[in-house]
Amino acid sequence: MTIDLTRRTLLHLAGASSLSAAAVAAAQAEGTGGGPTFANRTPMRIGMVTLRVRDLDLVANYYRDAIGLTVMQRSATSARLGSGGVVLLDLERREGAAREARNAAGLYHTAFLMPTRKDLARWLVHAAKNKVPLSGFADHLVSESVYLDDPEGNGIEVYADRAPELWKWEAGSVAMATDQLDIDGLLALTDTRTTNYARAPDDLRIGHIHLRVGDLEQADRFYAGTIGFAPTRKRSGAAFLSSGRYHHHLGLNVWQSAGAGPRDDTATGLAWFSLEVAAQEILQAQTLRLRQAGAPAAAIANGIETADPWGTKLRLIKV
């Protein structure tokens, strides 16, 4: 199928009149900013995300058709999707559940990391062909990103990392920004007249997760002090943390959610996400710190389940 793919087409999908407007929208979606061979070989890394959704068929089909994930398991109450035989997304049916408020703590976006820049370009052509609504584009210096939302308002980022040796570090902080995305440079990597993106690449993974929290200092005490992530960047209303000098496995912000209280675990949105831990001693140290902090630490298969101060559940799993 021939596609009339121009910069204007993509800006129309993003509801923007210019690249600068799209960058502003991206700034609202991500305060700053690989292939997964780097992001997913660190001592700790994001594994999978579980969402509570009202319309299981609609949301599952969206991640299959818009992102290219493979449906790996399906029942009347749940669907598991992934790539390369790895489960990345678990959808739980909660028909009639209240929609989680935008100013509540919870999910800001799930970030799907493409193995290469060319894969990002191929996906962008696929999105254009299928008229997938987009919410912004941005160059974050460490990565290049496209933003969108699933049918129930769960934020999504699809991105590709620049080579880690190009990231600029100073005093433990990595340089990130929200600049205009070089759409022309991306599109030059692939054939814009047709699409060859039948499904997501086998090496697609979740590179990071971005959360809404009620207080950044409290979130930092939990995710850095107790879980063990290292801070990599701070800016007004947001903080970024990682393992193994990745630019960030975890984003935190209070842009809409400052002062948020405990989450409603019957509402839609993020149910839990997993953090894969490469060494047993890391898991043991996390368990000890969780108990010392008085945080939940329930035993599960190959790990423990805990929750942050707002009730967002996190499963720490030894892999």
mmCIF file of C-alpha atoms in Angstrom:
data_model
loop_
_atom_site.group_PDB
_atom_site.id
_atom_site.type_symbol
_atom_site.label_atom_id
_atom_site.label_comp_id
_atom_site.label_asym_id
_atom_site.label_seq_id
_atom_site.Cartn_x
_atom_site.Cartn_y
_atom_site.Cartn_z
ATOM 1 C CA MET A 1 0.000 0.000 0.000
ATOM 2 C CA THR A 2 1.392 3.407 -0.965
ATOM 3 C CA ILE A 3 1.466 6.012 1.799
ATOM 4 C CA ASP A 4 1.437 9.755 1.314
ATOM 5 C CA LEU A 5 3.810 10.268 4.235
ATOM 6 C CA THR A 6 5.124 13.752 4.730
ATOM 7 C CA ARG A 7 6.089 15.808 7.734
ATOM 8 C CA ARG A 8 2.667 17.484 7.385
ATOM 9 C CA THR A 9 0.945 14.089 7.652
ATOM 10 C CA LEU A 10 2.738 13.286 10.900
ATOM 11 C CA LEU A 11 2.086 16.717 12.359
ATOM 12 C CA HIS A 12 -1.595 16.277 11.535
ATOM 13 C CA LEU A 13 -1.634 12.957 13.419
ATOM 14 C CA ALA A 14 -0.026 14.717 16.367
ATOM 15 C CA GLY A 15 -2.548 17.545 16.219
ATOM 16 C CA ALA A 16 0.311 20.049 15.882
ATOM 17 C CA SER A 17 0.912 22.900 13.457
ATOM 18 C CA SER A 18 4.704 22.765 13.645
ATOM 19 C CA LEU A 19 7.604 20.703 14.945
ATOM 20 C CA SER A 20 8.063 23.195 17.761
ATOM 21 C CA ALA A 21 4.437 22.677 18.800
ATOM 22 C CA ALA A 22 4.980 18.913 18.744
ATOM 23 C CA ALA A 23 8.064 19.364 20.943
ATOM 24 C CA VAL A 24 6.003 21.380 23.420
ATOM 25 C CA ALA A 25 3.454 18.558 23.520
ATOM 26 C CA ALA A 26 6.261 16.084 24.083
ATOM 27 C CA ALA A 27 7.590 18.255 26.921
ATOM 28 C CA GLN A 28 4.219 17.866 28.577
ATOM 29 C CA ALA A 29 4.404 14.093 28.037
ATOM 30 C CA GLU A 30 7.993 13.677 29.253
ATOM 31 C CA GLY A 31 9.960 16.304 31.063
ATOM 32 C CA THR A 32 13.174 15.294 29.266
ATOM 33 C CA GLY A 33 13.955 12.287 27.755
ATOM 34 C CA GLY A 34 20.154 1.748 23.503
ATOM 35 C CA GLY A 35 18.812 -0.322 22.075
ATOM 36 C CA PRO A 36 17.497 -2.606 24.744
ATOM 37 C CA THR A 37 20.826 -4.399 24.709
ATOM 38 C CA PHE A 38 21.975 -1.624 27.085
ATOM 39 C CA ALA A 39 18.757 -0.743 28.920
ATOM 40 C CA ASN A 40 17.991 -4.382 29.655
ATOM 41 C CA ARG A 41 21.382 -5.692 30.684
ATOM 42 C CA THR A 42 21.748 -3.394 33.683
ATOM 43 C CA PRO A 43 21.612 -4.850 37.230
ATOM 44 C CA MET A 44 17.958 -3.746 37.472
ATOM 45 C CA ARG A 45 15.599 -3.090 34.555
ATOM 46 C CA ILE A 46 11.882 -2.794 33.817
ATOM 47 C CA GLY A 47 10.238 -6.097 32.977
ATOM 48 C CA MET A 48 6.501 -5.834 32.304
ATOM 49 C CA VAL A 49 3.543 -3.567 32.997
ATOM 50 C CA THR A 50 0.058 -4.635 34.070
ATOM 51 C CA LEU A 51 -2.914 -2.354 33.357
ATOM 52 C CA ARG A 52 -6.514 -2.505 34.550
ATOM 53 C CA VAL A 53 -8.775 -1.689 31.588
ATOM 54 C CA ARG A 54 -12.509 -1.383 31.052
ATOM 55 C CA ASP A 55 -12.659 -2.576 27.440
ATOM 56 C CA LEU A 56 -10.237 -5.480 27.131
ATOM 57 C CA ASP A 57 -10.823 -6.131 23.426
ATOM 58 C CA LEU A 58 -10.400 -2.485 22.461
ATOM 59 C CA VAL A 59 -7.171 -1.976 24.407
ATOM 60 C CA ALA A 60 -5.621 -5.341 23.492
ATOM 61 C CA ASN A 61 -6.326 -4.740 19.812
ATOM 62 C CA TYR A 62 -4.788 -1.285 20.070
ATOM 63 C CA TYR A 63 -1.471 -2.536 21.425
ATOM 64 C CA ARG A 64 -1.497 -5.295 18.813
ATOM 65 C CA ASP A 65 -2.329 -3.049 15.873
ATOM 66 C CA ALA A 66 -0.789 0.313 16.808
ATOM 67 C CA ILE A 67 2.385 -0.847 18.586
ATOM 68 C CA GLY A 68 2.732 -4.248 16.927
ATOM 69 C CA LEU A 69 2.776 -6.398 20.054
ATOM 70 C CA THR A 70 1.918 -10.088 19.713
ATOM 71 C CA VAL A 71 -1.042 -11.468 21.668
ATOM 72 C CA MET A 72 0.567 -14.308 23.612
ATOM 73 C CA GLN A 73 -2.308 -15.307 25.923
ATOM 74 C CA ARG A 74 -5.969 -14.386 25.799
ATOM 75 C CA SER A 75 -9.002 -15.115 27.966
ATOM 76 C CA ALA A 76 -12.299 -13.436 28.776
ATOM 77 C CA THR A 77 -10.680 -11.520 31.639
ATOM 78 C CA SER A 78 -7.086 -10.882 30.559
ATOM 79 C CA ALA A 79 -4.661 -10.575 27.685
ATOM 80 C CA ARG A 80 -0.879 -10.817 27.648
ATOM 81 C CA LEU A 81 1.087 -9.215 24.846
ATOM 82 C CA GLY A 82 4.783 -9.020 24.079
ATOM 83 C CA SER A 83 7.519 -9.400 21.510
ATOM 84 C CA GLY A 84 10.101 -12.053 20.786
ATOM 85 C CA GLY A 85 8.329 -14.466 23.133
ATOM 86 C CA VAL A 86 8.704 -12.066 26.092
ATOM 87 C CA VAL A 87 5.589 -10.782 27.860
ATOM 88 C CA LEU A 88 5.689 -6.990 28.153
ATOM 89 C CA LEU A 89 2.085 -6.038 28.843
ATOM 90 C CA ASP A 90 -0.640 -7.713 30.900
ATOM 91 C CA LEU A 91 -4.175 -6.339 30.571
ATOM 92 C CA GLU A 92 -6.753 -7.117 33.279
ATOM 93 C CA ARG A 93 -10.430 -6.617 32.475
ATOM 94 C CA ARG A 94 -12.249 -4.331 34.935
ATOM 95 C CA GLU A 95 -15.500 -3.601 33.150
ATOM 96 C CA GLY A 96 -17.325 -0.716 34.785
ATOM 97 C CA ALA A 97 -14.300 0.457 36.781
ATOM 98 C CA ALA A 98 -13.926 4.170 37.398
ATOM 99 C CA ARG A 99 -11.332 5.935 35.244
ATOM 100 C CA GLU A 100 -8.247 6.891 37.230
ATOM 101 C CA ALA A 101 -8.051 10.669 37.571
ATOM 102 C CA ARG A 102 -5.232 12.549 35.827
ATOM 103 C CA ASN A 103 -4.242 14.179 39.117
ATOM 104 C CA ALA A 104 -3.951 10.850 40.940
ATOM 105 C CA ALA A 105 -0.689 9.023 41.477
ATOM 106 C CA GLY A 106 -0.172 6.260 38.921
ATOM 107 C CA LEU A 107 1.052 5.725 35.380
ATOM 108 C CA TYR A 108 2.281 8.635 33.287
ATOM 109 C CA HIS A 109 3.490 6.468 30.425
ATOM 110 C CA THR A 110 4.961 3.123 29.461
ATOM 111 C CA ALA A 111 8.005 3.558 27.205
ATOM 112 C CA PHE A 112 8.579 0.928 24.517
ATOM 113 C CA LEU A 113 12.215 0.918 23.415
ATOM 114 C CA MET A 114 12.929 0.083 19.780
ATOM 115 C CA PRO A 115 16.174 -1.833 19.146
ATOM 116 C CA THR A 116 17.364 0.664 16.506
ATOM 117 C CA ARG A 117 16.585 4.089 15.079
ATOM 118 C CA LYS A 118 15.542 2.423 11.829
ATOM 119 C CA ASP A 119 12.971 0.366 13.739
ATOM 120 C CA LEU A 120 11.562 3.606 15.142
ATOM 121 C CA ALA A 121 11.343 4.986 11.600
ATOM 122 C CA ARG A 122 9.607 1.842 10.358
ATOM 123 C CA TRP A 123 7.091 2.060 13.199
ATOM 124 C CA LEU A 124 6.441 5.738 12.459
ATOM 125 C CA VAL A 125 5.505 4.861 8.861
ATOM 126 C CA HIS A 126 3.259 2.102 10.242
ATOM 127 C CA ALA A 127 1.578 4.597 12.592
ATOM 128 C CA ALA A 128 0.999 7.013 9.713
ATOM 129 C CA LYS A 129 -0.437 4.303 7.462
ATOM 130 C CA ASN A 130 -2.879 3.292 10.181
ATOM 131 C CA LYS A 131 -3.697 6.904 11.134
ATOM 132 C CA VAL A 132 -2.692 6.322 14.749
ATOM 133 C CA PRO A 133 -3.221 9.603 16.668
ATOM 134 C CA LEU A 134 0.042 10.928 18.110
ATOM 135 C CA SER A 135 0.520 13.463 20.911
ATOM 136 C CA GLY A 136 4.074 14.694 20.330
ATOM 137 C CA PHE A 137 7.606 14.165 19.059
ATOM 138 C CA ALA A 138 10.883 15.048 20.769
ATOM 139 C CA ASP A 139 14.646 14.665 20.659
ATOM 140 C CA HIS A 140 15.815 14.099 24.244
ATOM 141 C CA LEU A 141 19.573 14.054 23.357
ATOM 142 C CA VAL A 142 19.906 10.536 24.792
ATOM 143 C CA SER A 143 16.969 9.288 22.721
ATOM 144 C CA GLU A 144 14.353 10.136 20.104
ATOM 145 C CA SER A 145 10.702 9.758 21.074
ATOM 146 C CA VAL A 146 7.138 9.715 19.831
ATOM 147 C CA TYR A 147 4.214 10.026 22.252
ATOM 148 C CA LEU A 148 0.658 8.732 22.100
ATOM 149 C CA ASP A 149 -2.148 7.406 24.307
ATOM 150 C CA ASP A 150 -4.059 4.149 24.307
ATOM 151 C CA PRO A 151 -7.885 4.225 24.025
ATOM 152 C CA GLU A 152 -8.301 4.511 27.812
ATOM 153 C CA GLY A 153 -5.804 7.322 28.231
ATOM 154 C CA ASN A 154 -2.758 5.351 29.355
ATOM 155 C CA GLY A 155 0.305 7.213 28.127
ATOM 156 C CA ILE A 156 2.766 5.569 25.747
ATOM 157 C CA GLU A 157 6.212 6.519 24.508
ATOM 158 C CA VAL A 158 7.849 4.748 21.574
ATOM 159 C CA TYR A 159 11.536 5.605 21.372
ATOM 160 C CA ALA A 160 15.025 4.672 20.250
ATOM 161 C CA ASP A 161 18.194 5.364 22.209
ATOM 162 C CA ARG A 162 21.279 7.048 20.888
ATOM 163 C CA ALA A 163 24.506 5.145 21.511
ATOM 164 C CA PRO A 164 25.430 5.389 25.232
ATOM 165 C CA GLU A 165 28.864 6.761 24.362
ATOM 166 C CA LEU A 166 27.114 9.857 22.991
ATOM 167 C CA TRP A 167 25.326 10.618 26.269
ATOM 168 C CA LYS A 168 26.876 13.512 28.177
ATOM 169 C CA TRP A 169 27.357 13.036 31.920
ATOM 170 C CA GLU A 170 28.505 15.615 34.438
ATOM 171 C CA ALA A 171 28.685 15.050 38.199
ATOM 172 C CA GLY A 172 26.384 12.015 37.953
ATOM 173 C CA SER A 173 23.744 13.858 35.916
ATOM 174 C CA VAL A 174 23.005 13.031 32.286
ATOM 175 C CA ALA A 175 22.147 15.785 29.809
ATOM 176 C CA MET A 176 18.579 15.500 28.525
ATOM 177 C CA ALA A 177 16.356 18.008 26.756
ATOM 178 C CA THR A 178 13.130 18.264 24.789
ATOM 179 C CA ASP A 179 14.189 19.453 21.348
ATOM 180 C CA GLN A 180 12.606 19.120 17.919
ATOM 181 C CA LEU A 181 12.694 15.617 16.530
ATOM 182 C CA ASP A 182 14.510 15.212 13.199
ATOM 183 C CA ILE A 183 11.558 13.627 11.421
ATOM 184 C CA ASP A 184 13.191 13.994 8.013
ATOM 185 C CA GLY A 185 16.294 12.184 9.257
ATOM 186 C CA LEU A 186 14.171 9.380 10.649
ATOM 187 C CA LEU A 187 12.095 8.968 7.506
ATOM 188 C CA ALA A 188 15.262 8.858 5.382
ATOM 189 C CA LEU A 189 16.065 5.518 7.030
ATOM 190 C CA THR A 190 13.099 3.666 5.537
ATOM 191 C CA ASP A 191 10.761 3.503 2.549
ATOM 192 C CA THR A 192 7.925 5.919 3.243
ATOM 193 C CA ARG A 193 5.886 4.703 0.259
ATOM 194 C CA THR A 194 4.929 1.462 1.963
ATOM 195 C CA THR A 195 5.147 -0.207 5.363
ATOM 196 C CA ASN A 196 7.078 -3.336 6.280
ATOM 197 C CA TYR A 197 6.253 -3.152 9.986
ATOM 198 C CA ALA A 198 4.079 -6.256 10.358
ATOM 199 C CA ARG A 199 4.820 -6.579 14.079
ATOM 200 C CA ALA A 200 7.162 -5.221 16.729
ATOM 201 C CA PRO A 201 10.824 -6.286 16.496
ATOM 202 C CA ASP A 202 11.695 -9.319 18.597
ATOM 203 C CA ASP A 203 14.039 -7.200 20.729
ATOM 204 C CA LEU A 204 11.461 -4.539 21.596
ATOM 205 C CA ARG A 205 11.348 -4.107 25.381
ATOM 206 C CA ILE A 206 10.020 -1.665 27.946
ATOM 207 C CA GLY A 207 12.949 0.684 28.384
ATOM 208 C CA HIS A 208 11.469 2.758 31.182
ATOM 209 C CA ILE A 209 8.284 3.595 33.020
ATOM 210 C CA HIS A 210 7.207 7.095 34.035
ATOM 211 C CA LEU A 211 5.010 7.533 37.116
ATOM 212 C CA ARG A 212 2.888 10.265 38.622
ATOM 213 C CA VAL A 213 3.642 10.612 42.344
ATOM 214 C CA GLY A 214 2.431 12.887 45.125
ATOM 215 C CA ASP A 215 5.799 14.108 46.370
ATOM 216 C CA LEU A 216 9.230 13.878 44.735
ATOM 217 C CA GLU A 217 11.262 13.704 47.942
ATOM 218 C CA GLN A 218 9.107 10.904 49.288
ATOM 219 C CA ALA A 219 9.310 9.089 45.949
ATOM 220 C CA ASP A 220 13.093 9.483 45.933
ATOM 221 C CA ARG A 221 13.378 7.980 49.411
ATOM 222 C CA PHE A 222 11.468 4.934 48.202
ATOM 223 C CA TYR A 223 12.793 4.363 44.688
ATOM 224 C CA ALA A 224 16.378 5.465 45.317
ATOM 225 C CA GLY A 225 16.894 4.902 49.039
ATOM 226 C CA THR A 226 14.923 1.661 49.385
ATOM 227 C CA ILE A 227 14.712 0.108 45.907
ATOM 228 C CA GLY A 228 18.252 1.178 44.994
ATOM 229 C CA PHE A 229 17.956 3.214 41.798
ATOM 230 C CA ALA A 230 20.520 5.969 41.248
ATOM 231 C CA PRO A 231 19.342 9.518 40.407
ATOM 232 C CA THR A 232 20.384 10.604 36.906
ATOM 233 C CA ARG A 233 18.546 13.881 36.318
ATOM 234 C CA LYS A 234 16.303 16.361 38.105
ATOM 235 C CA ARG A 235 14.275 19.230 36.739
ATOM 236 C CA SER A 236 11.309 21.265 37.887
ATOM 237 C CA GLY A 237 8.687 18.849 39.141
ATOM 238 C CA ALA A 238 10.393 15.699 37.877
ATOM 239 C CA ALA A 239 13.182 13.257 38.677
ATOM 240 C CA PHE A 240 14.812 10.447 36.714
ATOM 241 C CA LEU A 241 16.545 7.364 38.093
ATOM 242 C CA SER A 242 18.312 4.318 36.691
ATOM 243 C CA SER A 243 20.474 1.288 37.250
ATOM 244 C CA GLY A 244 23.874 0.797 35.632
ATOM 245 C CA ARG A 245 24.129 4.356 34.216
ATOM 246 C CA TYR A 246 21.204 4.039 31.848
ATOM 247 C CA HIS A 247 19.714 7.498 31.284
ATOM 248 C CA HIS A 248 16.555 6.465 33.131
ATOM 249 C CA HIS A 249 14.600 3.341 33.882
ATOM 250 C CA LEU A 250 12.188 5.358 35.984
ATOM 251 C CA GLY A 251 10.678 8.812 35.588
ATOM 252 C CA LEU A 252 8.745 10.495 38.407
ATOM 253 C CA ASN A 253 6.727 13.697 38.253
ATOM 254 C CA VAL A 254 4.286 15.839 40.229
ATOM 255 C CA TRP A 255 3.146 18.005 37.309
ATOM 256 C CA GLN A 256 -0.489 16.990 37.776
ATOM 257 C CA SER A 257 -0.356 14.901 40.941
ATOM 258 C CA ALA A 258 1.345 17.019 43.627
ATOM 259 C CA GLY A 259 -0.155 16.141 46.995
ATOM 260 C CA ALA A 260 -1.927 13.033 45.666
ATOM 261 C CA GLY A 261 -3.099 10.552 48.255
ATOM 262 C CA PRO A 262 -3.356 6.746 48.117
ATOM 263 C CA ARG A 263 -4.434 5.313 44.785
ATOM 264 C CA ASP A 264 -7.785 3.613 44.235
ATOM 265 C CA ASP A 265 -6.851 0.067 43.291
ATOM 266 C CA THR A 266 -10.310 -0.571 41.859
ATOM 267 C CA ALA A 267 -9.899 2.140 39.210
ATOM 268 C CA THR A 268 -8.371 1.737 35.763
ATOM 269 C CA GLY A 269 -4.686 2.343 35.137
ATOM 270 C CA LEU A 270 -1.484 0.786 36.375
ATOM 271 C CA ALA A 271 -1.995 -2.323 38.505
ATOM 272 C CA TRP A 272 1.700 -3.168 38.925
ATOM 273 C CA PHE A 273 4.997 -3.268 37.108
ATOM 274 C CA SER A 274 7.954 -5.583 37.489
ATOM 275 C CA LEU A 275 11.583 -4.799 38.061
ATOM 276 C CA GLU A 276 13.948 -7.545 36.944
ATOM 277 C CA VAL A 277 16.924 -7.995 39.263
ATOM 278 C CA ALA A 278 20.065 -9.685 37.967
ATOM 279 C CA ALA A 279 21.603 -10.870 41.270
ATOM 280 C CA GLN A 280 20.188 -12.537 44.363
ATOM 281 C CA GLU A 281 22.224 -10.273 46.628
ATOM 282 C CA ILE A 282 20.501 -7.211 45.132
ATOM 283 C CA LEU A 283 17.101 -8.726 45.909
ATOM 284 C CA GLN A 284 18.201 -9.617 49.432
ATOM 285 C CA ALA A 285 19.404 -6.073 50.068
ATOM 286 C CA GLN A 286 16.144 -4.648 48.712
ATOM 287 C CA THR A 287 14.129 -6.959 50.967
ATOM 288 C CA LEU A 288 16.123 -5.867 54.009
ATOM 289 C CA ARG A 289 15.714 -2.166 53.219
ATOM 290 C CA LEU A 290 11.975 -2.577 52.601
ATOM 291 C CA ARG A 291 11.509 -4.208 56.003
ATOM 292 C CA GLN A 292 13.648 -1.589 57.717
ATOM 293 C CA ALA A 293 11.506 1.116 56.085
ATOM 294 C CA GLY A 294 8.283 -0.598 57.128
ATOM 295 C CA ALA A 295 7.215 -1.012 53.499
ATOM 296 C CA PRO A 296 5.282 -4.051 52.217
ATOM 297 C CA ALA A 297 7.472 -7.038 51.291
ATOM 298 C CA ALA A 298 5.304 -10.035 50.396
ATOM 299 C CA ALA A 299 6.955 -13.148 49.005
ATOM 300 C CA ILE A 300 6.089 -14.096 45.410
ATOM 301 C CA ALA A 301 7.651 -16.569 42.979
ATOM 302 C CA ASN A 302 11.338 -15.639 42.537
ATOM 303 C CA GLY A 303 10.975 -12.376 44.392
ATOM 304 C CA ILE A 304 8.891 -9.995 46.467
ATOM 305 C CA GLU A 305 6.004 -7.605 45.924
ATOM 306 C CA THR A 306 5.987 -4.163 47.470
ATOM 307 C CA ALA A 307 4.227 -0.840 46.915
ATOM 308 C CA ASP A 308 5.359 2.758 46.773
ATOM 309 C CA PRO A 309 3.921 5.373 49.187
ATOM 310 C CA TRP A 310 0.870 5.875 46.933
ATOM 311 C CA GLY A 311 0.075 2.187 46.536
ATOM 312 C CA THR A 312 1.594 1.585 43.100
ATOM 313 C CA LYS A 313 2.653 -2.052 43.256
ATOM 314 C CA LEU A 314 6.123 -3.158 42.200
ATOM 315 C CA ARG A 315 7.292 -6.744 41.822
ATOM 316 C CA LEU A 316 11.019 -7.331 42.298
ATOM 317 C CA ILE A 317 11.910 -10.519 40.456
ATOM 318 C CA LYS A 318 15.235 -12.332 40.264
ATOM 319 C CA VAL A 319 15.958 -13.338 36.655
#
